[in-house]
Short mmCIF file of C-alpha atoms and ligand atoms in Angstrom, two decimals:
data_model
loop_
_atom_site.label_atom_id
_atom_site.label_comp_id
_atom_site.label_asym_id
_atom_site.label_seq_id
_atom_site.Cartn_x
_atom_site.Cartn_y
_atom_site.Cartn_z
CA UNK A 8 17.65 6.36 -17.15
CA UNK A 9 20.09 7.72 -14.67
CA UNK A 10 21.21 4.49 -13.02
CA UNK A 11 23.06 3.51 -16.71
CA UNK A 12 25.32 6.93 -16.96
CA UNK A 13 29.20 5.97 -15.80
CA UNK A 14 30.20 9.23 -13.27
CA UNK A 15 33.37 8.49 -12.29
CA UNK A 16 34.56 9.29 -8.91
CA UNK A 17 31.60 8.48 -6.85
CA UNK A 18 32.41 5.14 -5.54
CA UNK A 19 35.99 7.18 -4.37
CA UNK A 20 33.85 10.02 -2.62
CA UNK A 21 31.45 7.83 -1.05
CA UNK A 22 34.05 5.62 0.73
CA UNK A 23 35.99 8.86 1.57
CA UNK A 24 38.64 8.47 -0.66
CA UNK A 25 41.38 11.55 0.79
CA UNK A 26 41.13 13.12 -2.81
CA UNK A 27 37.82 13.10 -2.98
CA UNK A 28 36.26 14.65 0.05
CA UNK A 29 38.17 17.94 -1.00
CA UNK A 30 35.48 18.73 -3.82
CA UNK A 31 32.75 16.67 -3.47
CA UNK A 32 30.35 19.78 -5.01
CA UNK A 33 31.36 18.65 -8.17
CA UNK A 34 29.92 15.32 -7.98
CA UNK A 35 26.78 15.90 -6.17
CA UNK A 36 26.25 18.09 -8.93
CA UNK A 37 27.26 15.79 -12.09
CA UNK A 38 24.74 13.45 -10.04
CA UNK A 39 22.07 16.10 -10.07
CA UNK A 40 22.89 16.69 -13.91
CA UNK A 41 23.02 13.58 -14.99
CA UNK A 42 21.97 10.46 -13.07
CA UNK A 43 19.98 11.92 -10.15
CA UNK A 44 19.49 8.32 -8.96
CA UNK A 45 22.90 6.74 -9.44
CA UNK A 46 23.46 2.70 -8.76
CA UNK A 47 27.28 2.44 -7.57
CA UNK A 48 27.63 -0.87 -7.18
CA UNK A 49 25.54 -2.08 -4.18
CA UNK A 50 24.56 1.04 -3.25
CA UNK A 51 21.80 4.28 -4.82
CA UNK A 52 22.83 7.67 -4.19
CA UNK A 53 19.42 10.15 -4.39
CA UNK A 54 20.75 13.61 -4.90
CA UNK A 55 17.17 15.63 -6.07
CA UNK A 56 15.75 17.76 -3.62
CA UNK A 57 12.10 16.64 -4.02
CA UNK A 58 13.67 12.54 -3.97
CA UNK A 59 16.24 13.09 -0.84
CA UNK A 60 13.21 14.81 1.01
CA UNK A 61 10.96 11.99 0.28
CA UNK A 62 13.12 9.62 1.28
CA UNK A 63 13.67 11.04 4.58
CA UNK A 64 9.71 11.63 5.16
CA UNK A 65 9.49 8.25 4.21
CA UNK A 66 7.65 6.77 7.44
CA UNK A 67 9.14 3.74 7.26
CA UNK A 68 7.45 2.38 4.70
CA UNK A 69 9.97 1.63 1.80
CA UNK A 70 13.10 2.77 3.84
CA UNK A 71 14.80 1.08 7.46
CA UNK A 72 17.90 1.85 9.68
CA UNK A 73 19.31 -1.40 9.95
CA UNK A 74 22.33 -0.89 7.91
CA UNK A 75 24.39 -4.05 8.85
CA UNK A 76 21.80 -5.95 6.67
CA UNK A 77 22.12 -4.23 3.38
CA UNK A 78 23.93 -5.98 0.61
CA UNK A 79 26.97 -3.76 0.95
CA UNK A 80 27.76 -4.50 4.65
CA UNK A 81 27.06 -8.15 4.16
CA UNK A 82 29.30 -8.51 1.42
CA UNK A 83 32.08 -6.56 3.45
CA UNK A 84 31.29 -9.37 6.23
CA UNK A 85 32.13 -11.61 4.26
CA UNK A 86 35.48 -10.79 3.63
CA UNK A 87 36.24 -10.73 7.61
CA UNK A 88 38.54 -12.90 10.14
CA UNK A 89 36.33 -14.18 12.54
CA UNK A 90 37.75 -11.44 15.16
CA UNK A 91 37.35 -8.35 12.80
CA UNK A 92 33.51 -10.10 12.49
CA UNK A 93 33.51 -9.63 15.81
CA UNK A 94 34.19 -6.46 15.78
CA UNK A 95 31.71 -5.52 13.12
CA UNK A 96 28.92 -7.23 15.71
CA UNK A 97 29.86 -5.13 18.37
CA UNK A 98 29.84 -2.01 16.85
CA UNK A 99 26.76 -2.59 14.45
CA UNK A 100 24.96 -4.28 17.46
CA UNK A 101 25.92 -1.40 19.36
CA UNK A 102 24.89 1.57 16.86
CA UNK A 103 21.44 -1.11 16.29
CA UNK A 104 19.89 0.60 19.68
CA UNK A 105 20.74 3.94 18.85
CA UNK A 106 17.73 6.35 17.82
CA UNK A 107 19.20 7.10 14.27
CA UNK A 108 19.41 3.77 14.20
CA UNK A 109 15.81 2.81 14.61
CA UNK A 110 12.40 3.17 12.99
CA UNK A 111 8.79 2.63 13.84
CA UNK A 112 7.74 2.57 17.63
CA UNK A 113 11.11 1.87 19.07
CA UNK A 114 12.31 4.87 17.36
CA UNK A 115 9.11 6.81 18.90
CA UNK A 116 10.27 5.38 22.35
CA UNK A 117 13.52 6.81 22.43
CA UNK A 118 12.76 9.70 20.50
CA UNK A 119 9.93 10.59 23.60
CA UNK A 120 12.64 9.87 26.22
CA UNK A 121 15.38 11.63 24.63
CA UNK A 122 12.93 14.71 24.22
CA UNK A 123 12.49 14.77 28.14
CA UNK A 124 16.20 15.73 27.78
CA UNK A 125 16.16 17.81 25.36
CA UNK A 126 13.39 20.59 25.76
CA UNK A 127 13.48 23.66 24.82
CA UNK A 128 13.94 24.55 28.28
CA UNK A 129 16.79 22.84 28.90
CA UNK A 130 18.71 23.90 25.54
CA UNK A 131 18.04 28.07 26.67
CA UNK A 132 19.74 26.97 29.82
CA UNK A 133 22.80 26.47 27.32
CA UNK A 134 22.45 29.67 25.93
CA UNK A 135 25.17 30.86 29.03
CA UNK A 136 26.82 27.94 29.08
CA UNK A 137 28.05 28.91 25.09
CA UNK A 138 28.35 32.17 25.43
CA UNK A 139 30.93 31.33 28.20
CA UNK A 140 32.81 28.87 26.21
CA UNK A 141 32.83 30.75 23.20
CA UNK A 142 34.67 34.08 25.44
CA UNK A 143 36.66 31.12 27.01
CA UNK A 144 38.07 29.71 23.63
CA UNK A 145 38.59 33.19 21.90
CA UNK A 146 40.36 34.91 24.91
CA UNK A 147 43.65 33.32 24.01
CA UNK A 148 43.55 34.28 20.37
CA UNK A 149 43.90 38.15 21.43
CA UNK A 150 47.48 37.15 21.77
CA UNK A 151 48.68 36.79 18.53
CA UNK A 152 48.21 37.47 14.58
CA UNK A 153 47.30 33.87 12.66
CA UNK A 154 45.23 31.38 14.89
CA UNK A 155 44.04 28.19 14.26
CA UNK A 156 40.69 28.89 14.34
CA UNK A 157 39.56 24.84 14.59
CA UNK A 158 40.64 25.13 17.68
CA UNK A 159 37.86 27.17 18.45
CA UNK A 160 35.62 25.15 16.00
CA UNK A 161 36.64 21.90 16.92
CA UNK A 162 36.12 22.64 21.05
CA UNK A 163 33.30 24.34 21.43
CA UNK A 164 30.68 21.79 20.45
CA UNK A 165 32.69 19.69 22.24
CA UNK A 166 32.35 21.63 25.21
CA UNK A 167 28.27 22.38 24.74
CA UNK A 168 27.78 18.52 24.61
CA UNK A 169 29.99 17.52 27.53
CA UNK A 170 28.46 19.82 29.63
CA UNK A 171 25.14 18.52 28.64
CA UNK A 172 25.90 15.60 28.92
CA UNK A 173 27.01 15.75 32.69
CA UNK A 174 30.61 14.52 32.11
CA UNK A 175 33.61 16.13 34.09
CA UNK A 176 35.06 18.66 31.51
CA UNK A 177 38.74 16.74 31.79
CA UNK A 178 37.39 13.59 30.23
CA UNK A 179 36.70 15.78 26.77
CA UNK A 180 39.52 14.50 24.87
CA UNK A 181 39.01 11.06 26.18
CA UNK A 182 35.02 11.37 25.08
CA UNK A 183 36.39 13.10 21.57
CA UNK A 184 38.99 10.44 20.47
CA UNK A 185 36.33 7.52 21.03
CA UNK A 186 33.41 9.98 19.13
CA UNK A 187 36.12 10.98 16.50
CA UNK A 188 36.51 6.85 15.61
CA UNK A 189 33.24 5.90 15.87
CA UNK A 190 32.49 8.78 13.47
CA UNK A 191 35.14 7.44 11.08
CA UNK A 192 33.07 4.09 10.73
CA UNK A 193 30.39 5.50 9.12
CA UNK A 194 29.24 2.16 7.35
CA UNK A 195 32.50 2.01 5.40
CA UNK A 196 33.39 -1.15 4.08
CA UNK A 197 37.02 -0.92 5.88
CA UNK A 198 38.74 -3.04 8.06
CA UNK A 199 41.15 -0.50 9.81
CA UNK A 200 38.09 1.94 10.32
CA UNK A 201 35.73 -1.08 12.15
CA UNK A 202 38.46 -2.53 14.40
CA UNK A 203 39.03 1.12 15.32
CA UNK A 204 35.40 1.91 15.71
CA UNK A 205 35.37 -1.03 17.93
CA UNK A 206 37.83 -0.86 20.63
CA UNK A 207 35.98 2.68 20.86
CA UNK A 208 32.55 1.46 21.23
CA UNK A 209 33.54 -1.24 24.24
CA UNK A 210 35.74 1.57 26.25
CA UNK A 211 33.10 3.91 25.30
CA UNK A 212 30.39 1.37 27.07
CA UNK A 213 32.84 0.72 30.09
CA UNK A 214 33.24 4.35 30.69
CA UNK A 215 28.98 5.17 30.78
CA UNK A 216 28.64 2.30 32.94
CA UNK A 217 30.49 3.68 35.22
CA UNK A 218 29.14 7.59 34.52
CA UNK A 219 25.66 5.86 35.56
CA UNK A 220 26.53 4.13 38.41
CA UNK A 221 28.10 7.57 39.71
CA UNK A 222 24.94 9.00 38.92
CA UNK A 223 22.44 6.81 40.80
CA UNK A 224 24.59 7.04 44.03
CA UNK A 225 24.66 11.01 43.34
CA UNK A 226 22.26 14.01 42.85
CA UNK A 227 20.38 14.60 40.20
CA UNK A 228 21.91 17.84 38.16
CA UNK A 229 19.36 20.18 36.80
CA UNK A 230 21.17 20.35 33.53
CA UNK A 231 22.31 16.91 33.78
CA UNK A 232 21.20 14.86 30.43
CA UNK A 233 22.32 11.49 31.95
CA UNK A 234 20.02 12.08 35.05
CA UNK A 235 17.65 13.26 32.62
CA UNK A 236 17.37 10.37 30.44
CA UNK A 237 17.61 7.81 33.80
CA UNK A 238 14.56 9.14 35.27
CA UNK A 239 11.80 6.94 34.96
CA UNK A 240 8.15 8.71 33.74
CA UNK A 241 4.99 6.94 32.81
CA UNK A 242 6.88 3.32 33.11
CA UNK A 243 8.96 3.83 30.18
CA UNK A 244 13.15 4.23 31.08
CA UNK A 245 15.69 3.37 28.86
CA UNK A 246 17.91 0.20 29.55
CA UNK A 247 22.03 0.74 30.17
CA UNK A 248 22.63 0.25 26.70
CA UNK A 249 20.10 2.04 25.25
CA UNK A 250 21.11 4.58 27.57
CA UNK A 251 25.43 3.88 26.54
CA UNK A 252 24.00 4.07 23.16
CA UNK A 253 21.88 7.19 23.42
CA UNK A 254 24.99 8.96 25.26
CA UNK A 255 27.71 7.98 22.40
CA UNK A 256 25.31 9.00 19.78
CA UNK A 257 24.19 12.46 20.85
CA UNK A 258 28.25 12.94 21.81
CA UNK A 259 28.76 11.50 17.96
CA UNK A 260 25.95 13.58 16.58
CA UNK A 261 26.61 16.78 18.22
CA UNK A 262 30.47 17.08 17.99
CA UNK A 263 31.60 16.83 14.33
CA UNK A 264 28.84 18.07 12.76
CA UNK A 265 28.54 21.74 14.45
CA UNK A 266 31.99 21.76 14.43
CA UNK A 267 31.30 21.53 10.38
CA UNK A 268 28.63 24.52 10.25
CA UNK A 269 31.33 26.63 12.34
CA UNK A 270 34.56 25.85 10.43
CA UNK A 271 33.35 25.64 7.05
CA UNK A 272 30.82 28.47 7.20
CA UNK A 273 33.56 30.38 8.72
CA UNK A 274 35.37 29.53 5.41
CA UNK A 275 32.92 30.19 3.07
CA UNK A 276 31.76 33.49 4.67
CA UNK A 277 35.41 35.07 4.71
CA UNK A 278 36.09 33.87 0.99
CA UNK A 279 33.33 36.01 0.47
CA UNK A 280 34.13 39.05 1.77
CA UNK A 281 30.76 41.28 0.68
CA UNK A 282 28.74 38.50 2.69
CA UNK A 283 30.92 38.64 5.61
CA UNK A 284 30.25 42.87 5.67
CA UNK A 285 26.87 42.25 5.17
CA UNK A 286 27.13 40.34 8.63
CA UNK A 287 29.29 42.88 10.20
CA UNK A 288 26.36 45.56 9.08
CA UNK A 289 24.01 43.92 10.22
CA UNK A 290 24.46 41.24 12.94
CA UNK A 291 20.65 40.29 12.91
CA UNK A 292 21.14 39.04 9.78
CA UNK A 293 23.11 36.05 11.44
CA UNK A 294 20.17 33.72 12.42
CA UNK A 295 19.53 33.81 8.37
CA UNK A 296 22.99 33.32 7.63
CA UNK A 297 23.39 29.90 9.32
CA UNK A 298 20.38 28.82 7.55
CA UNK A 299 22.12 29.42 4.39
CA UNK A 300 25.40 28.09 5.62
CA UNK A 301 23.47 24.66 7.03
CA UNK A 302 22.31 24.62 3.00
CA UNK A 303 25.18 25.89 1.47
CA UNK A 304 27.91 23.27 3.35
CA UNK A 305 25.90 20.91 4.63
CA UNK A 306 27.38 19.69 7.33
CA UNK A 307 26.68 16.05 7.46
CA UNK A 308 26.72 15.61 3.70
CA UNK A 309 24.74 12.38 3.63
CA UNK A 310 22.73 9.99 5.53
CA UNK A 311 21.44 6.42 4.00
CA UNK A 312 18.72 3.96 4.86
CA UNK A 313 18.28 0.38 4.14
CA UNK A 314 15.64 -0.41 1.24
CA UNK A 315 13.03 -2.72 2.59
CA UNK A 316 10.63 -2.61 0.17
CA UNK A 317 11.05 -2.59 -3.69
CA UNK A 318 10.65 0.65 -4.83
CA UNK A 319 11.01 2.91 -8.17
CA UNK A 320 12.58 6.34 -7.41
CA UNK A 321 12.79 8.33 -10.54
CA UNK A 322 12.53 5.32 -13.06
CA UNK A 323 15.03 3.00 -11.12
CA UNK A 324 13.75 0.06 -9.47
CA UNK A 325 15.61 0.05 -5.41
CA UNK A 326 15.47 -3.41 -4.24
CA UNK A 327 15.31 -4.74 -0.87
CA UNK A 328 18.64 -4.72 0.96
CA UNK A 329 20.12 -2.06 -1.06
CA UNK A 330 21.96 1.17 0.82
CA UNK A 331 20.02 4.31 -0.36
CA UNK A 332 22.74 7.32 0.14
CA UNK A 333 20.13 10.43 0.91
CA UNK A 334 22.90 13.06 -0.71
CA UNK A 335 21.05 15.84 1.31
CA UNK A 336 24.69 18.32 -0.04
CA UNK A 337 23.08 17.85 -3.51
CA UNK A 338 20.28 18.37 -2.23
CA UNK A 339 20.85 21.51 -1.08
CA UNK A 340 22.40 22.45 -4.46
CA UNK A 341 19.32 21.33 -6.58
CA UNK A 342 18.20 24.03 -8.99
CA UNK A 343 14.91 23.06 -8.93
CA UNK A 344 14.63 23.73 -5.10
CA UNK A 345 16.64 27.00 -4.69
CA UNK A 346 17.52 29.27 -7.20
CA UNK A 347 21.28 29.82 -8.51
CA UNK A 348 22.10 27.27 -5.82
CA UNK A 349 25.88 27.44 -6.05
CA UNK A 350 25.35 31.53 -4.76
CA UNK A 351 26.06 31.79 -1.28
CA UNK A 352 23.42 34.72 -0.16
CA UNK A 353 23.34 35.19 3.81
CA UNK A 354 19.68 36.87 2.99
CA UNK A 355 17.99 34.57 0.77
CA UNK A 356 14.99 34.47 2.17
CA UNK A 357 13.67 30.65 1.23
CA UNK A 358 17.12 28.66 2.59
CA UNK A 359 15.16 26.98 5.89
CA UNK A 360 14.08 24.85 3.71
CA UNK A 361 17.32 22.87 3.36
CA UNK A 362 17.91 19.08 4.19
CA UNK A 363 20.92 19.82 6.15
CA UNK A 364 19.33 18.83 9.28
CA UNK A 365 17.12 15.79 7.98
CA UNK A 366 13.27 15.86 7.61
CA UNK A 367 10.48 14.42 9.18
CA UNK A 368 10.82 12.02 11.87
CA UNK A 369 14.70 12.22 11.67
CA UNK A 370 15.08 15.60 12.27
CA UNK A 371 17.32 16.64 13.85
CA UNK A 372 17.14 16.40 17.60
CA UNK A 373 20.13 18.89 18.23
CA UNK A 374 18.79 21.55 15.61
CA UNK A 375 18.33 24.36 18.14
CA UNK A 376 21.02 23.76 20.05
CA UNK A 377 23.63 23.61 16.83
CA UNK A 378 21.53 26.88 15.55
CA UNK A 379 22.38 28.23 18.46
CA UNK A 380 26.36 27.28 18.87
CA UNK A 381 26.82 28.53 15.05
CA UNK A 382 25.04 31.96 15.71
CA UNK A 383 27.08 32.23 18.82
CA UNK A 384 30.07 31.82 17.50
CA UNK A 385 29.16 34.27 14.17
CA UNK A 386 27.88 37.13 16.31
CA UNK A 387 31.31 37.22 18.37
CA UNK A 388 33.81 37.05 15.98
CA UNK A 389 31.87 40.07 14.08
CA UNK A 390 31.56 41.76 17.22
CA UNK A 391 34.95 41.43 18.16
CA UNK A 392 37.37 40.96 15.36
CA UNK A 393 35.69 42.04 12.32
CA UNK A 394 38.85 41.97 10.28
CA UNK A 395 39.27 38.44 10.47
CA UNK A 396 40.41 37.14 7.29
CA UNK A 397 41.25 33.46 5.67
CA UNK A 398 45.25 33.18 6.46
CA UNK A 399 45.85 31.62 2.71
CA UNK A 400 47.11 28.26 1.44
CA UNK A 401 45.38 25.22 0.45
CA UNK A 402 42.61 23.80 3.24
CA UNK A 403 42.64 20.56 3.63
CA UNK A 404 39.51 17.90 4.53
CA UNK A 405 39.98 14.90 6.04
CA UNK A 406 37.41 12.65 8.02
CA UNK A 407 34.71 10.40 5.89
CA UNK A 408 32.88 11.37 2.78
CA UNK A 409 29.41 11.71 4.93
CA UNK A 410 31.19 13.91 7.80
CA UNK A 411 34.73 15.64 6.12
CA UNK A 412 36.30 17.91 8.27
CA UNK A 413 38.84 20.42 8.28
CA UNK A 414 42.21 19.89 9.60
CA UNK A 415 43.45 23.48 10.26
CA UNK A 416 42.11 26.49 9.45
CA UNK A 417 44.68 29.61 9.75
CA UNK A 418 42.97 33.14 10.24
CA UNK A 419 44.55 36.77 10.35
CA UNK A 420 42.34 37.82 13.06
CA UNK A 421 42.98 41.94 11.94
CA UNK A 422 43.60 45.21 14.12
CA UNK A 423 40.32 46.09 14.82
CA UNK A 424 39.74 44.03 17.84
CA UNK A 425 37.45 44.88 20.56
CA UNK A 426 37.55 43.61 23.86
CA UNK A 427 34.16 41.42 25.37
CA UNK A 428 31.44 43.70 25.66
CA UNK A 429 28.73 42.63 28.16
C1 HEM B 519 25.16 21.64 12.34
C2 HEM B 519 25.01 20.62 13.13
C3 HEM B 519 24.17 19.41 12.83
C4 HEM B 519 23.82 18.85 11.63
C5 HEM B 519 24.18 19.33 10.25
C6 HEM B 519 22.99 17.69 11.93
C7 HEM B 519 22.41 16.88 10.95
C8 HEM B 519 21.52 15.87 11.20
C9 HEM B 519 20.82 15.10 10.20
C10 HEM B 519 21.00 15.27 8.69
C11 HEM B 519 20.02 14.22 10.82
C12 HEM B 519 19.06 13.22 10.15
C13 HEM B 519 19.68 11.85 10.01
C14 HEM B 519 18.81 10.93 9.19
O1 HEM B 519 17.77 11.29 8.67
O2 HEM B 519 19.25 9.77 9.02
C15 HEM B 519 20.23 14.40 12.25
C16 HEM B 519 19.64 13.64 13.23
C17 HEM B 519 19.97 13.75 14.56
N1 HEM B 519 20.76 14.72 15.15
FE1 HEM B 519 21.73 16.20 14.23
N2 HEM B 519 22.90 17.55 13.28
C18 HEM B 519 23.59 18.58 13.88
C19 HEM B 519 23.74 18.81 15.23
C20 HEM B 519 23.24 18.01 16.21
C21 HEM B 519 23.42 18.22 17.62
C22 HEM B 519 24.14 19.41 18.26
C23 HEM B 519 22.83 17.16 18.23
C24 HEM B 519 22.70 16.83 19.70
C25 HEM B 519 23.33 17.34 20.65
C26 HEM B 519 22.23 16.31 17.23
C27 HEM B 519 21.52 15.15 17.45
C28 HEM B 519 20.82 14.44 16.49
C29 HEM B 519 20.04 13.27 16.79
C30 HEM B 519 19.85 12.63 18.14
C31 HEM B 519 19.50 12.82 15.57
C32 HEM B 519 18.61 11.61 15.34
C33 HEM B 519 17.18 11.98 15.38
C34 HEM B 519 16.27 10.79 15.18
O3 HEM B 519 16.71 9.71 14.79
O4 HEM B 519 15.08 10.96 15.46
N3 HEM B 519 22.52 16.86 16.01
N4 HEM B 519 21.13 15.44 12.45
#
């Protein structure tokens, strides 16, 4: 069965090998060929459709969070000075209380509280918020030919989350260089990363404790997600570090990841320049579109639980303690979910149905809101430089295997560009 067949490279794209993160499509789908549920050492990669989705409807039954347990991490612990164990404590007792983190009731608890947050009320309040930063973050690209347009990519989420989040805009790079290392961590069996990852977590803590202390001597902000989530409501309130945790992870999950969708979908979109004209024809076709892109780049590229229960997935026995990598970008490129899978098609009408955003009682929490930013940010630039075009050279990703990034993205913005309209 699958778990026997050799594919070489997947140990290097898993731990984010530099290399390897620039292709990783032709992996996921040797994987989906050939060994759908791959053993790489101590870890199972699931990359079918019907398998990954499983997985993450799961319930808790087979699968948990606790990923400093598995076999993989322990062995890694192993291995440490007693300071760098240290370190891996604080940042995997840290990332324990987080709501990604967490199954069962206690992830019902803080999924509940972080709702109250998060309603849909609160998100349409964005909707100005974005539209403003978007105009904000364009503007200065009128001024010349090539831009950088991850500087666009890279801030705007940013900017969306901060704001959400309460936090005085000039503590956004601060915020972003503690998310960014955190985010680098990713359960990688790497020293360098989890000292990193570590220093990040305890300024990170420092700097909410003092946010919430501001907070309870202050008002409470309408659109303030910090007040939010302090408010007590039928005796349940979340404890400082649930609350730290809660704040680092919705800055962690709601930075990098839209940032993806944006950049990459950008990139995929303008290599395909009928698509991109489709768009311009038609900008209600956009909402579609970043459907397709969630499926077609998948932004977060995997996520993993920890096997708790023996289990047989597709003729392989998963024992207890093993990391299960939930490939949701091979996934999304499964033949037997979505036809000619490897097309990009802004109007194919079944891609909602992708595991970009999770399933089940891990979806997403942010999925409206990231809809939202990517549409945003689509609609302008066909609105108001529909010439825009991919600058040329090589693009390079860098960032983990589960959350690669771009580092620059040059674009000819064109001569047709119109000013803001409303
Ligand atoms: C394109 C952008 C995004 C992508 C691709 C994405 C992807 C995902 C995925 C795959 C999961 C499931 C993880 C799992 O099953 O282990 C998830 C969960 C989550 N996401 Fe997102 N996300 C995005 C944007 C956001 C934003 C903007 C926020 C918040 C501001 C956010 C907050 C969360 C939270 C809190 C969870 C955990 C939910 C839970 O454990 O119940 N995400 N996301």
């Amino acid at each position: 069965m699958g778990a026997t067949v050799e594919i070489e490279g997947v140990r290097e794209l898993l731990d984010g090998e530099p290399e390897a993160i620039q292709a990783p499509e032709r992996i996921w789908d040797r994987l989906l060929a050939e060994a759908p549920v791959y053993r790489e050492g101590d870890r199972i990669v699931l990359s079918r459709y019907e398998d990954v989705r499983a997985a993450m409807q799961d319930g808790d039954v087979n699968y948990g969070k606790n990923m400093s347990q598995t076999a993989y991490l322990q062995r890694f612990l192993k291995t440490l000075s007693p300071s760098d164990a240290d370190d891996f404590w604080e940042f995997f007792n840290f990332r324990s209380v987080w709501m990604v983190s967490t199954t069962g009731e206690e992830h019902a608890r803080l999924r509940r509280l972080a709702h109250r947050a998060f309603t849909p009320r609160r998100i349409a309040q964005m909707d100005a918020a974005i539209r403003g930063f978007t105009d904000e973050l364009i503007e200065p690209l009128l001024d010349g030919d090539v831009a950088n347009f991850m500087d666009v990519a890279y801030r705007l989420p940013l900017m969306v989350i901060v704001e959400m989040l309460g936090c005085p805009p000039e503590d956004r790079e601060l915020i972003h260089t503690w998310s960014r290392a955190i985010g680098a961590q990713q359960d990688r069996a790497d020293v360098v990363t989890l000292r990193a990852a570590a220093t990040a977590v305890r300024e990170f803590r420092r700097y909410v404790h003092d946010a919430v202390a501001v907070q309870r001597q202050g008002d409470i902000g309408e659109r303030d997600l910090v007040a939010a989530l302090l408010e007590a409501h039928d005796g349940e309130q979340l404890t400082e570090e649930e609350l730290a945790g809660m704040f680092v992870m919705l800055l962690f999950a709601g930075h990098e990841t839209t940032t993806n969708l944006i950049a990459i979908g950008l990139v995929e979109l303008l290599r395909r320049p009928e698509q991109w004209q489709l768009l311009c024809a038609d900008p209600t076709l956009i909402p579609g579109a970043v459907e397709e892109l969630l499926r077609f780049v998948s932004p977060v590229q995997w996520t993993k639980r920890r096997c708790i229960l023996e289990h047989e997935v597709g003729g392989v026995v998963i024992e207890p303690d093993t990391m299960v990598v939930l490939a949701n970008a091979a996934a999304n490129r499964d033949p037997a979910a979505f036809a000619e899978p490897g097309r990009l098609d802004v109007r194919r009408p079944d891609s909602r149905r992708h595991l970009a955003l999770g399933f089940g009682a891990k979806f997403c929490l942010g999925a409206s809101l990231a809809r939202m930013e990517g549409a945003m940010v689509f609609e302008t630039l066909v609105e108001r430089f529909p010439d825009i075009r991919l600058a040329g050279g090589d693009l390079r990703f860098v960032g983990s295997s589960a959350l690669r990034t771009l580092q620059e993205l040059p674009v000819v913005l064109g001569t047709d560009r119109r000013p803001i309209s409303g």
